[in-house]
Short mmCIF file of the C-alpha atoms (twelve columns), coordinates in Angstrom:
data_MODEL
# 
_entry.id   MODEL 
# 
loop_
_atom_site.group_PDB 
_atom_site.id 
_atom_site.type_symbol 
_atom_site.label_atom_id 
_atom_site.label_alt_id 
_atom_site.label_comp_id 
_atom_site.label_asym_id 
_atom_site.label_seq_id 
_atom_site.Cartn_x 
_atom_site.Cartn_y 
_atom_site.Cartn_z 
_atom_site.pdbx_PDB_model_num 
ATOM 1   C CA . MET A 1   -84.644 -21.723 -47.363 1 
ATOM 2   C CA . LYS A 2   -84.053 -21.680 -51.295 1 
ATOM 3   C CA . TYR A 3   -81.279 -23.130 -53.568 1 
ATOM 4   C CA . ARG A 4   -78.827 -22.262 -56.426 1 
ATOM 5   C CA . LYS A 5   -76.309 -24.541 -58.175 1 
ATOM 6   C CA . LEU A 6   -72.709 -22.869 -57.747 1 
ATOM 7   C CA . GLY A 7   -72.098 -22.142 -61.317 1 
ATOM 8   C CA . ARG A 8   -71.005 -25.133 -63.584 1 
ATOM 9   C CA . THR A 9   -70.338 -27.182 -60.565 1 
ATOM 10  C CA . GLY A 10  -73.632 -28.522 -60.435 1 
ATOM 11  C CA . ILE A 11  -73.576 -28.285 -56.776 1 
ATOM 12  C CA . GLU A 12  -77.023 -27.204 -55.519 1 
ATOM 13  C CA . ILE A 13  -76.053 -24.361 -52.631 1 
ATOM 14  C CA . SER A 14  -78.599 -22.862 -49.725 1 
ATOM 15  C CA . GLU A 15  -78.890 -19.129 -51.207 1 
ATOM 16  C CA . ILE A 16  -76.888 -18.128 -47.471 1 
ATOM 17  C CA . SER A 17  -74.405 -19.470 -46.524 1 
ATOM 18  C CA . LEU A 18  -71.981 -19.462 -43.497 1 
ATOM 19  C CA . GLY A 19  -68.985 -17.512 -43.129 1 
ATOM 20  C CA . THR A 20  -66.534 -18.474 -40.306 1 
ATOM 21  C CA . TRP A 21  -64.264 -15.223 -39.726 1 
ATOM 22  C CA . ALA A 22  -65.580 -14.728 -36.464 1 
ATOM 23  C CA . PHE A 23  -65.175 -18.066 -35.270 1 
ATOM 24  C CA . GLY A 24  -61.407 -17.454 -35.871 1 
ATOM 25  C CA . ASN A 25  -60.653 -14.446 -34.282 1 
ATOM 26  C CA . LYS A 26  -61.302 -10.955 -33.038 1 
ATOM 27  C CA . VAL A 27  -61.521 -9.230  -35.679 1 
ATOM 28  C CA . TYR A 28  -65.653 -9.202  -35.643 1 
ATOM 29  C CA . GLY A 29  -65.200 -8.787  -31.737 1 
ATOM 30  C CA . GLY A 30  -64.555 -12.547 -31.074 1 
ATOM 31  C CA . VAL A 31  -66.697 -15.248 -30.803 1 
ATOM 32  C CA . ASP A 32  -66.940 -18.561 -28.287 1 
ATOM 33  C CA . GLU A 33  -66.041 -21.597 -29.774 1 
ATOM 34  C CA . LYS A 34  -69.027 -22.877 -28.376 1 
ATOM 35  C CA . ASP A 35  -71.617 -20.041 -29.928 1 
ATOM 36  C CA . GLY A 36  -69.756 -21.333 -32.844 1 
ATOM 37  C CA . ILE A 37  -70.780 -24.576 -32.683 1 
ATOM 38  C CA . ASN A 38  -74.103 -23.681 -31.804 1 
ATOM 39  C CA . THR A 39  -74.790 -21.034 -34.649 1 
ATOM 40  C CA . ILE A 40  -73.544 -23.341 -37.004 1 
ATOM 41  C CA . HIS A 41  -75.727 -26.185 -36.260 1 
ATOM 42  C CA . ALA A 42  -79.011 -23.760 -36.253 1 
ATOM 43  C CA . GLY A 43  -77.880 -22.904 -39.657 1 
ATOM 44  C CA . ILE A 44  -78.139 -26.567 -40.630 1 
ATOM 45  C CA . ASP A 45  -81.444 -26.664 -39.145 1 
ATOM 46  C CA . MET A 46  -82.404 -23.736 -41.217 1 
ATOM 47  C CA . GLY A 47  -81.500 -25.035 -44.400 1 
ATOM 48  C CA . VAL A 48  -77.804 -23.314 -44.671 1 
ATOM 49  C CA . ASN A 49  -76.257 -26.101 -46.464 1 
ATOM 50  C CA . ILE A 50  -72.474 -24.332 -47.344 1 
ATOM 51  C CA . PHE A 51  -69.944 -22.906 -45.072 1 
ATOM 52  C CA . ASP A 52  -66.753 -20.810 -45.875 1 
ATOM 53  C CA . THR A 53  -63.712 -20.534 -43.690 1 
ATOM 54  C CA . ALA A 54  -60.171 -20.068 -43.976 1 
ATOM 55  C CA . PRO A 55  -56.783 -21.274 -42.675 1 
ATOM 56  C CA . GLN A 56  -56.357 -17.308 -42.199 1 
ATOM 57  C CA . TYR A 57  -59.012 -16.786 -39.850 1 
ATOM 58  C CA . GLY A 58  -57.180 -17.691 -37.204 1 
ATOM 59  C CA . THR A 59  -54.190 -16.059 -34.629 1 
ATOM 60  C CA . PRO A 60  -50.461 -14.933 -35.019 1 
ATOM 61  C CA . GLU A 61  -49.853 -17.881 -33.033 1 
ATOM 62  C CA . GLN A 62  -52.735 -20.797 -34.497 1 
ATOM 63  C CA . ASP A 63  -53.514 -21.257 -38.158 1 
ATOM 64  C CA . GLY A 64  -57.223 -22.089 -39.125 1 
ATOM 65  C CA . VAL A 65  -58.797 -22.270 -35.445 1 
ATOM 66  C CA . ALA A 66  -62.201 -21.302 -37.358 1 
ATOM 67  C CA . GLU A 67  -61.289 -24.367 -39.576 1 
ATOM 68  C CA . ILE A 68  -61.535 -26.394 -36.292 1 
ATOM 69  C CA . VAL A 69  -64.614 -24.696 -35.294 1 
ATOM 70  C CA . LEU A 70  -66.492 -25.861 -38.078 1 
ATOM 71  C CA . GLY A 71  -64.582 -29.125 -37.780 1 
ATOM 72  C CA . LYS A 72  -65.833 -29.685 -34.518 1 
ATOM 73  C CA . ALA A 73  -69.520 -28.688 -35.368 1 
ATOM 74  C CA . LEU A 74  -69.998 -30.618 -38.405 1 
ATOM 75  C CA . LYS A 75  -68.297 -33.796 -37.121 1 
ATOM 76  C CA . GLY A 76  -71.209 -36.622 -38.390 1 
ATOM 77  C CA . LYS A 77  -72.774 -34.121 -40.434 1 
ATOM 78  C CA . ARG A 78  -70.251 -33.738 -43.143 1 
ATOM 79  C CA . ASP A 79  -72.624 -35.249 -46.179 1 
ATOM 80  C CA . LYS A 80  -75.156 -32.997 -45.243 1 
ATOM 81  C CA . VAL A 81  -73.186 -29.909 -45.921 1 
ATOM 82  C CA . HIS A 82  -70.832 -28.091 -48.651 1 
ATOM 83  C CA . ILE A 83  -67.575 -26.451 -47.204 1 
ATOM 84  C CA . SER A 84  -65.279 -23.809 -49.553 1 
ATOM 85  C CA . THR A 85  -61.365 -22.871 -47.845 1 
ATOM 86  C CA . LYS A 86  -58.646 -21.776 -48.823 1 
ATOM 87  C CA . PHE A 87  -55.481 -21.367 -49.377 1 
ATOM 88  C CA . GLY A 88  -52.022 -18.880 -49.298 1 
ATOM 89  C CA . ARG A 89  -52.544 -16.868 -46.374 1 
ATOM 90  C CA . ASN A 90  -51.850 -17.772 -42.579 1 
ATOM 91  C CA . PRO A 91  -51.784 -15.616 -40.112 1 
ATOM 92  C CA . THR A 92  -48.832 -17.503 -38.356 1 
ATOM 93  C CA . ILE A 93  -46.601 -15.949 -41.229 1 
ATOM 94  C CA . LYS A 94  -44.761 -13.166 -39.520 1 
ATOM 95  C CA . ASN A 95  -44.086 -11.364 -42.830 1 
ATOM 96  C CA . GLY A 96  -47.945 -11.995 -44.399 1 
ATOM 97  C CA . ALA A 97  -46.317 -13.317 -46.856 1 
ATOM 98  C CA . SER A 98  -48.727 -14.889 -49.560 1 
ATOM 99  C CA . GLN A 99  -47.663 -18.271 -50.710 1 
ATOM 100 C CA . PHE A 100 -48.946 -19.062 -53.504 1 
ATOM 101 C CA . TYR A 101 -46.991 -21.813 -54.625 1 
ATOM 102 C CA . LYS A 102 -47.376 -25.934 -56.052 1 
ATOM 103 C CA . SER A 103 -45.816 -27.531 -52.287 1 
ATOM 104 C CA . ARG A 104 -48.124 -24.709 -50.036 1 
ATOM 105 C CA . VAL A 105 -50.796 -25.595 -51.944 1 
ATOM 106 C CA . ILE A 106 -51.076 -29.104 -50.857 1 
ATOM 107 C CA . ASP A 107 -49.365 -28.491 -47.672 1 
ATOM 108 C CA . SER A 108 -52.328 -26.418 -46.788 1 
ATOM 109 C CA . VAL A 109 -55.082 -29.026 -48.432 1 
ATOM 110 C CA . GLU A 110 -53.855 -31.621 -45.691 1 
ATOM 111 C CA . GLU A 111 -53.716 -29.015 -42.757 1 
ATOM 112 C CA . SER A 112 -57.069 -27.559 -43.659 1 
ATOM 113 C CA . LEU A 113 -58.549 -31.590 -43.926 1 
ATOM 114 C CA . LYS A 114 -57.161 -32.243 -40.185 1 
ATOM 115 C CA . ARG A 115 -58.235 -29.262 -39.176 1 
ATOM 116 C CA . LEU A 116 -61.937 -29.552 -40.721 1 
ATOM 117 C CA . GLN A 117 -62.320 -33.595 -39.410 1 
ATOM 118 C CA . THR A 118 -62.790 -34.386 -42.982 1 
ATOM 119 C CA . ASP A 119 -61.422 -36.159 -46.145 1 
ATOM 120 C CA . TYR A 120 -61.952 -33.524 -48.728 1 
ATOM 121 C CA . ILE A 121 -62.967 -30.182 -49.417 1 
ATOM 122 C CA . ASP A 122 -66.012 -28.736 -52.304 1 
ATOM 123 C CA . VAL A 123 -64.010 -25.354 -52.923 1 
ATOM 124 C CA . LEU A 124 -60.582 -24.338 -52.466 1 
ATOM 125 C CA . PHE A 125 -60.367 -20.552 -53.103 1 
ATOM 126 C CA . PHE A 126 -56.818 -18.738 -53.813 1 
ATOM 127 C CA . HIS A 127 -57.067 -16.379 -50.600 1 
ATOM 128 C CA . SER A 128 -57.430 -12.943 -52.002 1 
ATOM 129 C CA . PRO A 129 -53.774 -12.852 -54.372 1 
ATOM 130 C CA . PHE A 130 -52.818 -8.769  -54.994 1 
ATOM 131 C CA . SER A 131 -51.161 -9.080  -58.494 1 
ATOM 132 C CA . PRO A 132 -50.576 -12.297 -60.492 1 
ATOM 133 C CA . GLU A 133 -46.995 -11.948 -59.456 1 
ATOM 134 C CA . GLU A 134 -47.441 -13.343 -56.352 1 
ATOM 135 C CA . ILE A 135 -48.778 -16.060 -58.178 1 
ATOM 136 C CA . ASP A 136 -46.032 -18.654 -59.212 1 
ATOM 137 C CA . ASP A 137 -46.859 -20.925 -62.461 1 
ATOM 138 C CA . ASP A 138 -46.084 -24.173 -60.516 1 
ATOM 139 C CA . VAL A 139 -49.475 -24.017 -58.291 1 
ATOM 140 C CA . TRP A 140 -51.188 -25.374 -61.003 1 
ATOM 141 C CA . GLU A 141 -49.584 -28.555 -60.518 1 
ATOM 142 C CA . GLY A 142 -50.169 -28.583 -57.125 1 
ATOM 143 C CA . ILE A 143 -53.840 -27.978 -57.609 1 
ATOM 144 C CA . GLU A 144 -54.094 -30.655 -60.347 1 
ATOM 145 C CA . GLN A 145 -52.613 -32.848 -57.716 1 
ATOM 146 C CA . VAL A 146 -54.841 -32.323 -54.837 1 
ATOM 147 C CA . LYS A 147 -57.621 -32.424 -57.282 1 
ATOM 148 C CA . ARG A 148 -56.924 -36.133 -58.839 1 
ATOM 149 C CA . GLN A 149 -56.415 -37.323 -54.832 1 
ATOM 150 C CA . GLY A 150 -59.811 -36.582 -54.188 1 
ATOM 151 C CA . LYS A 151 -59.278 -33.524 -51.679 1 
ATOM 152 C CA . VAL A 152 -60.395 -31.366 -53.322 1 
ATOM 153 C CA . ARG A 153 -63.380 -30.674 -55.904 1 
ATOM 154 C CA . PHE A 154 -63.324 -27.386 -57.078 1 
ATOM 155 C CA . ILE A 155 -61.492 -24.255 -57.450 1 
ATOM 156 C CA . GLY A 156 -62.465 -20.649 -57.123 1 
ATOM 157 C CA . HIS A 157 -60.900 -17.122 -56.850 1 
ATOM 158 C CA . SER A 158 -61.525 -14.942 -53.715 1 
ATOM 159 C CA . ILE A 159 -60.879 -11.758 -54.913 1 
ATOM 160 C CA . SER A 160 -59.650 -8.567  -53.006 1 
ATOM 161 C CA . MET A 161 -57.778 -5.420  -54.777 1 
ATOM 162 C CA . PHE A 162 -60.324 -5.804  -56.727 1 
ATOM 163 C CA . HIS A 163 -59.239 -3.789  -59.565 1 
ATOM 164 C CA . GLN A 164 -55.372 -5.083  -59.326 1 
ATOM 165 C CA . THR A 165 -57.063 -8.295  -60.069 1 
ATOM 166 C CA . GLU A 166 -60.300 -8.820  -61.827 1 
ATOM 167 C CA . ASN A 167 -58.214 -10.184 -65.328 1 
ATOM 168 C CA . MET A 168 -56.366 -13.053 -63.501 1 
ATOM 169 C CA . ALA A 169 -60.121 -14.184 -62.389 1 
ATOM 170 C CA . ARG A 170 -61.321 -13.214 -66.203 1 
ATOM 171 C CA . GLN A 171 -58.256 -15.435 -67.372 1 
ATOM 172 C CA . TRP A 172 -58.672 -18.245 -65.089 1 
ATOM 173 C CA . ALA A 173 -62.409 -18.824 -65.657 1 
ATOM 174 C CA . LYS A 174 -61.498 -18.353 -69.584 1 
ATOM 175 C CA . GLU A 175 -58.861 -21.338 -69.495 1 
ATOM 176 C CA . GLY A 176 -61.189 -23.192 -66.823 1 
ATOM 177 C CA . LYS A 177 -58.943 -23.090 -64.183 1 
ATOM 178 C CA . ILE A 178 -61.599 -22.188 -61.859 1 
ATOM 179 C CA . ASP A 179 -65.628 -22.931 -61.260 1 
ATOM 180 C CA . VAL A 180 -66.125 -20.113 -58.322 1 
ATOM 181 C CA . ILE A 181 -64.836 -16.290 -57.505 1 
ATOM 182 C CA . GLN A 182 -66.064 -14.536 -54.139 1 
ATOM 183 C CA . VAL A 183 -66.565 -11.064 -54.386 1 
ATOM 184 C CA . VAL A 184 -67.037 -7.783  -52.248 1 
ATOM 185 C CA . LEU A 185 -70.815 -6.605  -53.116 1 
ATOM 186 C CA . SER A 186 -73.262 -4.891  -51.793 1 
ATOM 187 C CA . LEU A 187 -75.302 -1.774  -51.561 1 
ATOM 188 C CA . MET A 188 -72.599 -0.016  -50.552 1 
ATOM 189 C CA . ASN A 189 -70.155 -1.511  -53.206 1 
ATOM 190 C CA . LYS A 190 -70.963 -2.615  -57.140 1 
ATOM 191 C CA . GLU A 191 -67.672 -2.326  -58.432 1 
ATOM 192 C CA . SER A 192 -67.743 -6.697  -59.138 1 
ATOM 193 C CA . GLN A 193 -70.826 -6.613  -60.994 1 
ATOM 194 C CA . GLU A 194 -69.770 -5.915  -64.643 1 
ATOM 195 C CA . LEU A 195 -66.970 -8.978  -63.574 1 
ATOM 196 C CA . ILE A 196 -69.974 -11.304 -62.212 1 
ATOM 197 C CA . GLU A 197 -71.799 -11.273 -65.347 1 
ATOM 198 C CA . GLU A 198 -69.572 -11.108 -68.155 1 
ATOM 199 C CA . LEU A 199 -68.030 -14.811 -66.031 1 
ATOM 200 C CA . GLN A 200 -71.760 -15.800 -65.995 1 
ATOM 201 C CA . GLU A 201 -70.375 -17.344 -70.025 1 
ATOM 202 C CA . TYR A 202 -69.439 -20.206 -68.565 1 
ATOM 203 C CA . PRO A 203 -70.330 -19.745 -65.892 1 
ATOM 204 C CA . ILE A 204 -68.755 -19.388 -62.341 1 
ATOM 205 C CA . GLY A 205 -70.043 -20.180 -59.178 1 
ATOM 206 C CA . VAL A 206 -70.119 -16.683 -57.557 1 
ATOM 207 C CA . PHE A 207 -70.404 -15.670 -53.665 1 
ATOM 208 C CA . GLY A 208 -70.856 -12.303 -52.481 1 
ATOM 209 C CA . ARG A 209 -68.719 -11.162 -49.319 1 
ATOM 210 C CA . GLU A 210 -69.185 -8.203  -46.905 1 
ATOM 211 C CA . CYS A 211 -72.699 -7.715  -47.936 1 
ATOM 212 C CA . LEU A 212 -73.379 -5.880  -45.041 1 
ATOM 213 C CA . ALA A 213 -70.514 -3.265  -45.986 1 
ATOM 214 C CA . ASN A 214 -68.368 -4.382  -42.537 1 
ATOM 215 C CA . GLY A 215 -71.729 -4.107  -40.458 1 
ATOM 216 C CA . PHE A 216 -73.055 -0.343  -42.218 1 
ATOM 217 C CA . LEU A 217 -76.431 -2.411  -44.044 1 
ATOM 218 C CA . SER A 218 -76.941 -3.990  -40.044 1 
ATOM 219 C CA . GLY A 219 -78.826 -0.890  -39.145 1 
ATOM 220 C CA . ALA A 220 -76.886 -0.761  -35.599 1 
ATOM 221 C CA . ILE A 221 -74.131 2.103   -36.374 1 
ATOM 222 C CA . THR A 222 -74.473 5.218   -35.804 1 
ATOM 223 C CA . LYS A 223 -72.905 8.871   -36.467 1 
ATOM 224 C CA . ASP A 224 -71.510 8.080   -32.674 1 
ATOM 225 C CA . THR A 225 -70.158 4.615   -32.786 1 
ATOM 226 C CA . ASN A 226 -66.530 4.073   -31.343 1 
ATOM 227 C CA . PHE A 227 -64.996 0.988   -32.409 1 
ATOM 228 C CA . ALA A 228 -62.324 -0.976  -30.715 1 
ATOM 229 C CA . ALA A 229 -59.110 -0.976  -31.222 1 
ATOM 230 C CA . GLY A 230 -58.404 -3.995  -33.110 1 
ATOM 231 C CA . THR A 231 -61.242 -4.286  -35.239 1 
ATOM 232 C CA . LEU A 232 -61.694 -4.084  -38.986 1 
ATOM 233 C CA . ASN A 233 -63.734 -0.210  -38.550 1 
ATOM 234 C CA . ALA A 234 -61.780 0.883   -35.873 1 
ATOM 235 C CA . ARG A 235 -59.149 2.437   -38.726 1 
ATOM 236 C CA . TYR A 236 -62.081 4.798   -40.122 1 
ATOM 237 C CA . SER A 237 -62.505 7.964   -38.985 1 
ATOM 238 C CA . ARG A 238 -65.193 10.173  -38.182 1 
ATOM 239 C CA . GLU A 239 -66.127 11.705  -41.381 1 
ATOM 240 C CA . ASP A 240 -65.710 8.289   -42.439 1 
ATOM 241 C CA . ILE A 241 -68.567 6.871   -40.568 1 
ATOM 242 C CA . ALA A 242 -70.930 9.865   -40.656 1 
ATOM 243 C CA . ASP A 243 -70.514 9.766   -44.826 1 
ATOM 244 C CA . ARG A 244 -71.586 5.997   -44.491 1 
ATOM 245 C CA . VAL A 245 -74.139 6.495   -41.960 1 
ATOM 246 C CA . ASP A 246 -75.700 8.891   -44.471 1 
ATOM 247 C CA . GLN A 247 -75.915 6.368   -47.415 1 
ATOM 248 C CA . VAL A 248 -77.514 3.585   -45.443 1 
ATOM 249 C CA . GLU A 249 -79.875 5.801   -44.644 1 
ATOM 250 C CA . ALA A 250 -80.989 7.007   -47.947 1 
ATOM 251 C CA . PHE A 251 -81.060 3.115   -48.458 1 
ATOM 252 C CA . LYS A 252 -83.757 2.744   -46.246 1 
ATOM 253 C CA . PHE A 253 -86.670 3.181   -48.857 1 
ATOM 254 C CA . LEU A 254 -86.076 -0.287  -49.306 1 
ATOM 255 C CA . LEU A 255 -88.272 -1.522  -46.459 1 
ATOM 256 C CA . ARG A 256 -91.578 -2.581  -46.407 1 
ATOM 257 C CA . ASP A 257 -93.475 -5.864  -44.761 1 
ATOM 258 C CA . ASP A 258 -91.052 -8.557  -45.681 1 
ATOM 259 C CA . VAL A 259 -88.449 -6.507  -45.736 1 
ATOM 260 C CA . LYS A 260 -88.558 -5.576  -41.714 1 
ATOM 261 C CA . ASN A 261 -85.059 -4.405  -41.367 1 
ATOM 262 C CA . MET A 262 -81.826 -3.076  -43.278 1 
ATOM 263 C CA . PRO A 263 -79.812 -5.731  -42.648 1 
ATOM 264 C CA . GLN A 264 -82.292 -8.222  -44.658 1 
ATOM 265 C CA . ALA A 265 -83.309 -5.813  -47.444 1 
ATOM 266 C CA . ALA A 266 -79.094 -5.634  -47.784 1 
ATOM 267 C CA . LEU A 267 -78.763 -9.117  -47.965 1 
ATOM 268 C CA . ARG A 268 -82.428 -9.557  -50.897 1 
ATOM 269 C CA . TRP A 269 -80.289 -6.691  -52.368 1 
ATOM 270 C CA . VAL A 270 -77.700 -9.232  -53.387 1 
ATOM 271 C CA . LEU A 271 -79.512 -12.272 -53.522 1 
ATOM 272 C CA . ASP A 272 -81.549 -10.372 -56.780 1 
ATOM 273 C CA . GLN A 273 -77.805 -9.176  -58.328 1 
ATOM 274 C CA . LYS A 274 -77.384 -11.556 -61.566 1 
ATOM 275 C CA . GLY A 275 -75.053 -14.208 -61.139 1 
ATOM 276 C CA . VAL A 276 -75.102 -14.191 -57.268 1 
ATOM 277 C CA . SER A 277 -75.055 -18.329 -56.872 1 
ATOM 278 C CA . THR A 278 -75.203 -17.347 -52.107 1 
ATOM 279 C CA . VAL A 279 -75.064 -14.645 -49.511 1 
ATOM 280 C CA . LEU A 280 -71.949 -15.182 -47.722 1 
ATOM 281 C CA . SER A 281 -73.629 -13.944 -44.329 1 
ATOM 282 C CA . GLY A 282 -71.067 -13.329 -40.774 1 
ATOM 283 C CA . ALA A 283 -73.534 -13.904 -38.655 1 
ATOM 284 C CA . LYS A 284 -71.680 -14.597 -35.368 1 
ATOM 285 C CA . ASN A 285 -75.058 -15.566 -33.386 1 
ATOM 286 C CA . ILE A 286 -78.423 -17.446 -33.835 1 
ATOM 287 C CA . SER A 287 -80.664 -14.507 -34.260 1 
ATOM 288 C CA . GLU A 288 -77.858 -12.699 -36.350 1 
ATOM 289 C CA . LEU A 289 -78.187 -15.817 -38.609 1 
ATOM 290 C CA . LYS A 290 -82.125 -16.319 -38.320 1 
ATOM 291 C CA . GLY A 291 -82.307 -12.445 -40.018 1 
ATOM 292 C CA . ALA A 292 -79.786 -13.153 -42.777 1 
ATOM 293 C CA . VAL A 293 -81.989 -16.188 -43.727 1 
ATOM 294 C CA . SER A 294 -84.852 -14.402 -43.943 1 
ATOM 295 C CA . ALA A 295 -83.563 -12.800 -47.164 1 
ATOM 296 C CA . SER A 296 -83.915 -15.582 -48.687 1 
ATOM 297 C CA . GLU A 297 -87.853 -16.237 -48.059 1 
ATOM 298 C CA . ALA A 298 -88.404 -12.367 -48.709 1 
ATOM 299 C CA . ARG A 299 -89.550 -11.046 -51.983 1 
ATOM 300 C CA . SER A 300 -87.383 -10.046 -54.815 1 
ATOM 301 C CA . PHE A 301 -87.379 -5.872  -55.192 1 
ATOM 302 C CA . THR A 302 -89.124 -4.815  -58.558 1 
ATOM 303 C CA . GLU A 303 -86.640 -3.260  -60.989 1 
ATOM 304 C CA . SER A 304 -87.201 0.423   -59.993 1 
ATOM 305 C CA . GLU A 305 -86.469 -0.615  -56.340 1 
ATOM 306 C CA . LEU A 306 -83.414 -1.942  -58.272 1 
ATOM 307 C CA . LYS A 307 -82.730 0.937   -60.391 1 
ATOM 308 C CA . LEU A 308 -83.168 3.728   -57.399 1 
ATOM 309 C CA . ALA A 309 -80.783 1.690   -55.176 1 
ATOM 310 C CA . LYS A 310 -78.591 2.011   -58.109 1 
ATOM 311 C CA . GLN A 311 -79.164 5.337   -58.298 1 
ATOM 312 C CA . LEU A 312 -78.937 6.636   -54.902 1 
ATOM 313 C CA . LEU A 313 -75.360 5.006   -54.279 1 
ATOM 314 C CA . LYS A 314 -73.043 8.182   -53.750 1 
ATOM 315 C CA . LYS A 315 -69.942 5.610   -54.737 1 
ATOM 316 C CA . ASP A 316 -68.485 2.573   -53.703 1 
ATOM 317 C CA . PHE A 317 -66.923 2.197   -50.808 1 
ATOM 318 C CA . GLU A 318 -63.908 1.029   -49.790 1 
ATOM 319 C CA . PRO A 319 -64.346 -2.803  -49.105 1 
ATOM 320 C CA . ALA A 320 -62.256 -4.532  -45.511 1 
# 
């Protein structure tokens, strides 16, 4: 495993990080708690030292299921790793309303600390605000309070609805309010690249997420694949699926002696993009995580390979 600085935070993090969404609900098919814990432990053994989670990674009946799993897994190991979590969205909120205001950030941090069985969070992300109108001015007072108390070290913006909210990240970075962003970035969606490069002026740390394009870059999805109801990819039509599968086929020129499959190629490509601090793997088991970690060990792609991959992308495919 290789390591990089997380922007201006100065934290040194592994090139491959582990996201825990699958450990909290069935959006990616579901993971047994014991299997999740074993995967986290294996990740630490492989050199993974940063884990991403959120209160939203739960069920309509329980917030933060993934945080609970991560807290159990990291008991006695907390000093070896970094944790990022989020605030502002909770699955138990029936109407799905966002909660980006002072009292909520304070309460959310306390709830996350309890579930994670820790007394501090390394990076606290705004969880996908959809517009500037969702942000109450007093949220920054709450953030300053939890930082002053030592409960949160750094602040990030996990960006969704990219074109509606990218300017929020620009402004917050310029004002020194955030230290990290989390963005969709993959061979099939490059819309965040300009923002990533701009924010290196400060510099802002970058988590690349959805780097396997919701599984399409796993190489396991075919034009005939049927997705179970309730999973993310169930929303796609047969035409949508075929379009994505054809695009993945075009990228297979990236395979070589040390890049043996599409997941490895996809993650290596993200690591080769300017400004990226870590690739957020959504591995559900030890085997998948080993595959992700192998991308850190592979050689960087050449400039000609990177240029051809860019030319072959027909369009930015919609993220989750």
